Amino acid sequence: MINKITIIGVGLIGGSLALALKERNLAKVVFGYGRDQSRLEEAQKSNIIDTFSTNIKEAIDEANIVVIATPVGTFKDILNQIEPLISSNVIITDVGSTKSNIVNIVNDVLRDKSSYFIPAHPIAGKERSGFEVSDSKLYDGKKVIITPQETNSPESIEVIGQMWKNVGADVDFMSAESHDNLLGMTSHLPHMLAFSLVNYLVDQNPNASIYAGGGFKDFSRIASGDAIMWRDICLQNKNQIMSHIKGYQSTLDDLLKAINDEDSAKLGQLFTTAKKTRDSWLG
């Protein structure tokens, strides 16, 4: 059992991890840190965390693991705050949806202490945010990607991997670059499409949503994601997201041409291929 795990940012992701750790008795103390004391008090009353502080030194003191679970745009500021407070006794990790840019920030800010940081990303979430929707089973059967740095010790990597396995996750390893390309395609691009679709609908006819069916609601569900978080992801994974948007535009051009040409064979092929692929994912 770990003595103290500090969660920086007790929202959906951090709160769900805290709750899973507590319910499985994986840490003696699950400590929450944030800037809003009233929110932290409510999280404690909800039994999401054991105790809390708005003082970063108290949060880091004697922690074995520190999990940064705030939007990726906040990382530089947080790392600057904790750099003077950390030693080789602590392992720092994160839950950010981008990795290459975070690794660059870590190496720039923590310098010779950057080896203490193990980058990780749980591929799990909900369209709603906040500790109020924390779910101790959020990570059950979900992928967590760890993107180790060359300077990380095998022991530290194992500790973080085991933490995620203990809360039900399936852990994979890859490079930060591979992660950003893969997630740019499978997560970031779909969110960009959902945001754009909702904005397009509003621009065309603000009342059109009254007549939107289940298909539109399913597709647009993720547009309810946290706007600040997704703004930061776009800025952090800019090149990969732009590349995949351009790639997707080319597939829309193919579809547009097939419709314009009334090419029923091409349309049938496009839709059949997509259906077979999607059905195979469902098993």
CSV table of N, CA, C and O in Angstrom, one decimal, residues 198-264:
chain,number,residue,atom,x,y,z
A,198,VAL,N,-21.8,20.8,-34.3
A,198,VAL,CA,-22.7,21.5,-33.5
A,198,VAL,C,-22.7,23.0,-33.9
A,198,VAL,O,-23.8,23.6,-34.1
A,199,ASN,N,-21.6,23.6,-34.1
A,199,ASN,CA,-21.5,25.0,-34.5
A,199,ASN,C,-22.1,25.2,-35.9
A,199,ASN,O,-22.7,26.2,-36.2
A,200,TYR,N,-21.9,24.3,-36.8
A,200,TYR,CA,-22.5,24.4,-38.1
A,200,TYR,C,-24.0,24.4,-38.1
A,200,TYR,O,-24.7,25.1,-38.7
A,201,LEU,N,-24.5,23.5,-37.2
A,201,LEU,CA,-26.0,23.4,-37.1
A,201,LEU,C,-26.5,24.7,-36.6
A,201,LEU,O,-27.5,25.2,-37.1
A,202,VAL,N,-25.9,25.3,-35.6
A,202,VAL,CA,-26.4,26.6,-35.0
A,202,VAL,C,-26.3,27.7,-36.0
A,202,VAL,O,-27.2,28.5,-36.1
A,203,ASP,N,-25.2,27.7,-36.8
A,203,ASP,CA,-25.0,28.7,-37.8
A,203,ASP,C,-26.1,28.6,-38.9
A,203,ASP,O,-26.6,29.6,-39.4
A,204,GLN,N,-26.4,27.4,-39.2
A,204,GLN,CA,-27.4,27.2,-40.3
A,204,GLN,C,-28.8,27.5,-39.9
A,204,GLN,O,-29.6,28.1,-40.6
A,205,ASN,N,-29.2,27.0,-38.7
A,205,ASN,CA,-30.5,27.1,-38.2
A,205,ASN,C,-30.5,26.8,-36.7
A,205,ASN,O,-30.5,25.7,-36.3
A,206,PRO,N,-30.6,27.8,-35.9
A,206,PRO,CA,-30.5,27.7,-34.4
A,206,PRO,C,-31.6,26.7,-33.9
A,206,PRO,O,-31.5,26.2,-32.8
A,207,ASN,N,-32.7,26.6,-34.6
A,207,ASN,CA,-33.8,25.7,-34.1
A,207,ASN,C,-33.8,24.3,-34.6
A,207,ASN,O,-34.6,23.5,-34.3
A,208,ALA,N,-32.7,24.0,-35.4
A,208,ALA,CA,-32.7,22.7,-36.1
A,208,ALA,C,-32.5,21.6,-35.1
A,208,ALA,O,-33.0,20.4,-35.3
A,209,SER,N,-32.0,21.9,-33.9
A,209,SER,CA,-31.7,20.8,-32.9
A,209,SER,C,-33.0,20.2,-32.4
A,209,SER,O,-33.0,19.0,-31.9
A,210,ILE,N,-34.1,20.9,-32.6
A,210,ILE,CA,-35.4,20.4,-32.2
A,210,ILE,C,-35.8,19.1,-32.9
A,210,ILE,O,-36.4,18.2,-32.4
A,211,TYR,N,-35.2,19.1,-34.2
A,211,TYR,CA,-35.6,17.9,-35.1
A,211,TYR,C,-34.4,16.9,-35.2
A,211,TYR,O,-34.5,16.0,-36.0
A,212,ALA,N,-33.4,17.1,-34.4
A,212,ALA,CA,-32.2,16.2,-34.5
A,212,ALA,C,-32.6,14.9,-33.9
A,212,ALA,O,-33.2,14.8,-32.8
A,213,GLY,N,-32.2,13.8,-34.6
A,213,GLY,CA,-32.5,12.5,-34.2
A,213,GLY,C,-31.4,11.9,-33.4
A,213,GLY,O,-30.4,12.5,-33.0
A,214,GLY,N,-31.5,10.6,-33.1
A,214,GLY,CA,-30.5,9.9,-32.3
A,214,GLY,C,-29.1,9.9,-32.9
A,214,GLY,O,-28.1,10.0,-32.1
A,215,GLY,N,-29.1,9.8,-34.2
A,215,GLY,CA,-27.7,9.8,-34.9
A,215,GLY,C,-27.0,11.1,-34.6
A,215,GLY,O,-25.8,11.1,-34.2
A,216,PHE,N,-27.7,12.2,-34.7
A,216,PHE,CA,-27.0,13.5,-34.4
A,216,PHE,C,-26.6,13.6,-32.9
A,216,PHE,O,-25.5,14.1,-32.6
A,217,LYS,N,-27.5,13.2,-32.1
A,217,LYS,CA,-27.2,13.2,-30.6
A,217,LYS,C,-26.0,12.3,-30.3
A,217,LYS,O,-25.2,12.7,-29.4
A,218,ASP,N,-25.9,11.1,-30.9
A,218,ASP,CA,-24.8,10.2,-30.6
A,218,ASP,C,-23.5,10.9,-31.1
A,218,ASP,O,-22.5,10.8,-30.4
A,219,PHE,N,-23.5,11.4,-32.3
A,219,PHE,CA,-22.3,11.9,-32.9
A,219,PHE,C,-21.8,13.2,-32.2
A,219,PHE,O,-20.6,13.4,-32.0
A,220,SER,N,-22.8,14.0,-31.7
A,220,SER,CA,-22.4,15.3,-31.1
A,220,SER,C,-22.2,15.2,-29.6
A,220,SER,O,-21.8,16.2,-29.0
A,221,ARG,N,-22.4,14.1,-29.0
A,221,ARG,CA,-22.4,14.0,-27.6
A,221,ARG,C,-21.1,14.5,-27.0
A,221,ARG,O,-21.0,15.2,-26.0
A,222,ILE,N,-19.9,14.2,-27.7
A,222,ILE,CA,-18.6,14.6,-27.1
A,222,ILE,C,-18.4,16.1,-27.3
A,222,ILE,O,-17.4,16.6,-26.7
A,223,ALA,N,-19.2,16.8,-28.0
A,223,ALA,CA,-19.1,18.3,-28.0
A,223,ALA,C,-19.4,18.9,-26.7
A,223,ALA,O,-19.2,20.1,-26.5
A,224,SER,N,-20.0,18.1,-25.7
A,224,SER,CA,-20.2,18.6,-24.4
A,224,SER,C,-19.0,18.5,-23.5
A,224,SER,O,-19.1,18.9,-22.3
A,225,GLY,N,-17.9,18.1,-24.1
A,225,GLY,CA,-16.6,18.1,-23.3
A,225,GLY,C,-16.1,19.4,-22.9
A,225,GLY,O,-16.6,20.5,-23.4
A,226,ASP,N,-15.3,19.4,-21.9
A,226,ASP,CA,-14.8,20.7,-21.3
A,226,ASP,C,-14.0,21.5,-22.3
A,226,ASP,O,-13.0,21.1,-22.9
A,227,ALA,N,-14.5,22.8,-22.5
A,227,ALA,CA,-14.0,23.6,-23.6
A,227,ALA,C,-12.5,24.0,-23.3
A,227,ALA,O,-11.7,24.1,-24.3
A,228,ILE,N,-12.2,24.3,-22.1
A,228,ILE,CA,-10.8,24.7,-21.8
A,228,ILE,C,-9.9,23.6,-22.0
A,228,ILE,O,-8.8,23.8,-22.6
A,229,MET,N,-10.2,22.4,-21.6
A,229,MET,CA,-9.4,21.2,-21.8
A,229,MET,C,-9.1,21.0,-23.3
A,229,MET,O,-8.0,20.8,-23.7
A,230,TRP,N,-10.2,21.1,-24.1
A,230,TRP,CA,-10.0,20.9,-25.5
A,230,TRP,C,-9.3,22.0,-26.2
A,230,TRP,O,-8.6,21.8,-27.2
A,231,ARG,N,-9.4,23.2,-25.7
A,231,ARG,CA,-8.6,24.3,-26.3
A,231,ARG,C,-7.2,24.0,-26.1
A,231,ARG,O,-6.3,24.2,-27.0
A,232,ASP,N,-6.8,23.6,-24.9
A,232,ASP,CA,-5.4,23.3,-24.5
A,232,ASP,C,-4.9,22.1,-25.4
A,232,ASP,O,-3.7,22.2,-25.8
A,233,ILE,N,-5.7,21.1,-25.6
A,233,ILE,CA,-5.3,20.0,-26.4
A,233,ILE,C,-4.9,20.4,-27.8
A,233,ILE,O,-3.9,20.0,-28.4
A,234,CYS,N,-5.8,21.2,-28.3
A,234,CYS,CA,-5.5,21.7,-29.7
A,234,CYS,C,-4.2,22.5,-29.8
A,234,CYS,O,-3.4,22.3,-30.8
A,235,LEU,N,-3.9,23.3,-28.8
A,235,LEU,CA,-2.6,24.0,-28.8
A,235,LEU,C,-1.4,23.1,-28.6
A,235,LEU,O,-0.4,23.3,-29.2
A,236,GLN,N,-1.6,22.1,-27.8
A,236,GLN,CA,-0.5,21.2,-27.4
A,236,GLN,C,-0.2,20.2,-28.5
A,236,GLN,O,0.9,19.7,-28.7
A,237,ASN,N,-1.3,19.7,-29.2
A,237,ASN,CA,-1.1,18.7,-30.3
A,237,ASN,C,-1.5,19.3,-31.6
A,237,ASN,O,-2.0,18.6,-32.5
A,238,LYS,N,-1.1,20.5,-31.8
A,238,LYS,CA,-1.5,21.3,-33.0
A,238,LYS,C,-1.2,20.5,-34.3
A,238,LYS,O,-2.0,20.4,-35.2
A,239,ASN,N,0.1,20.1,-34.5
A,239,ASN,CA,0.5,19.6,-35.8
A,239,ASN,C,-0.3,18.3,-36.1
A,239,ASN,O,-0.7,18.1,-37.3
A,240,GLN,N,-0.4,17.4,-35.2
A,240,GLN,CA,-1.1,16.1,-35.4
A,240,GLN,C,-2.6,16.4,-35.7
A,240,GLN,O,-3.1,15.8,-36.6
A,241,ILE,N,-3.2,17.2,-35.0
A,241,ILE,CA,-4.6,17.5,-35.2
A,241,ILE,C,-4.8,18.1,-36.6
A,241,ILE,O,-5.8,17.7,-37.3
A,242,MET,N,-4.0,19.1,-36.9
A,242,MET,CA,-4.1,19.7,-38.3
A,242,MET,C,-3.9,18.7,-39.4
A,242,MET,O,-4.7,18.7,-40.4
A,243,SER,N,-3.0,17.8,-39.2
A,243,SER,CA,-2.7,16.8,-40.2
A,243,SER,C,-3.9,15.9,-40.4
A,243,SER,O,-4.3,15.5,-41.5
A,244,HIS,N,-4.5,15.5,-39.3
A,244,HIS,CA,-5.6,14.5,-39.4
A,244,HIS,C,-6.9,15.2,-39.9
A,244,HIS,O,-7.7,14.6,-40.6
A,245,ILE,N,-7.1,16.5,-39.6
A,245,ILE,CA,-8.2,17.3,-40.2
A,245,ILE,C,-8.1,17.3,-41.7
A,245,ILE,O,-9.0,17.1,-42.4
A,246,LYS,N,-6.8,17.6,-42.2
A,246,LYS,CA,-6.6,17.7,-43.6
A,246,LYS,C,-6.8,16.3,-44.2
A,246,LYS,O,-7.4,16.2,-45.3
A,247,GLY,N,-6.4,15.2,-43.6
A,247,GLY,CA,-6.6,13.9,-44.1
A,247,GLY,C,-8.1,13.6,-44.2
A,247,GLY,O,-8.6,13.0,-45.1
A,248,TYR,N,-8.8,14.0,-43.1
A,248,TYR,CA,-10.3,13.8,-43.1
A,248,TYR,C,-11.0,14.6,-44.2
A,248,TYR,O,-11.9,14.1,-44.9
A,249,GLN,N,-10.5,15.8,-44.5
A,249,GLN,CA,-11.1,16.6,-45.5
A,249,GLN,C,-11.0,15.9,-46.9
A,249,GLN,O,-11.9,16.0,-47.7
A,250,SER,N,-9.9,15.2,-47.1
A,250,SER,CA,-9.7,14.5,-48.4
A,250,SER,C,-10.8,13.3,-48.5
A,250,SER,O,-11.3,13.1,-49.6
A,251,THR,N,-11.1,12.7,-47.4
A,251,THR,CA,-12.2,11.7,-47.5
A,251,THR,C,-13.5,12.3,-47.7
A,251,THR,O,-14.4,11.7,-48.4
A,252,LEU,N,-13.8,13.5,-47.2
A,252,LEU,CA,-15.0,14.2,-47.5
A,252,LEU,C,-15.1,14.6,-49.0
A,252,LEU,O,-16.1,14.6,-49.6
A,253,ASP,N,-13.9,15.0,-49.5
A,253,ASP,CA,-13.9,15.3,-51.0
A,253,ASP,C,-14.2,14.1,-51.8
A,253,ASP,O,-15.0,14.3,-52.8
A,254,ASP,N,-13.8,12.9,-51.4
A,254,ASP,CA,-14.1,11.7,-52.1
A,254,ASP,C,-15.6,11.5,-52.1
A,254,ASP,O,-16.3,11.1,-53.1
A,255,LEU,N,-16.2,11.7,-50.9
A,255,LEU,CA,-17.6,11.4,-50.7
A,255,LEU,C,-18.4,12.5,-51.5
A,255,LEU,O,-19.4,12.1,-52.1
A,256,LEU,N,-18.0,13.7,-51.4
A,256,LEU,CA,-18.7,14.8,-52.2
A,256,LEU,C,-18.7,14.5,-53.7
A,256,LEU,O,-19.7,14.6,-54.4
A,257,LYS,N,-17.5,14.0,-54.2
A,257,LYS,CA,-17.4,13.7,-55.6
A,257,LYS,C,-18.4,12.5,-56.0
A,257,LYS,O,-19.1,12.6,-57.0
A,258,ALA,N,-18.4,11.5,-55.1
A,258,ALA,CA,-19.3,10.3,-55.4
A,258,ALA,C,-20.7,10.7,-55.4
A,258,ALA,O,-21.5,10.3,-56.3
A,259,ILE,N,-21.1,11.6,-54.5
A,259,ILE,CA,-22.5,12.1,-54.5
A,259,ILE,C,-22.8,12.9,-55.7
A,259,ILE,O,-23.8,12.8,-56.4
A,260,ASN,N,-21.9,13.8,-56.0
A,260,ASN,CA,-22.1,14.7,-57.2
A,260,ASN,C,-22.2,13.9,-58.5
A,260,ASN,O,-23.0,14.2,-59.4
A,261,ASP,N,-21.4,12.9,-58.6
A,261,ASP,CA,-21.4,12.0,-59.8
A,261,ASP,C,-22.5,11.0,-59.8
A,261,ASP,O,-22.6,10.2,-60.7
A,262,GLU,N,-23.3,10.9,-58.7
A,262,GLU,CA,-24.3,9.9,-58.5
A,262,GLU,C,-23.7,8.5,-58.7
A,262,GLU,O,-24.3,7.6,-59.4
A,263,ASP,N,-22.5,8.3,-58.2
A,263,ASP,CA,-21.8,7.1,-58.3
A,263,ASP,C,-22.2,6.1,-57.2
A,263,ASP,O,-21.7,6.0,-56.1
A,264,SER,N,-23.3,5.4,-57.5
A,264,SER,CA,-23.9,4.5,-56.5
A,264,SER,C,-22.9,3.4,-56.1
A,264,SER,O,-22.9,3.0,-54.9
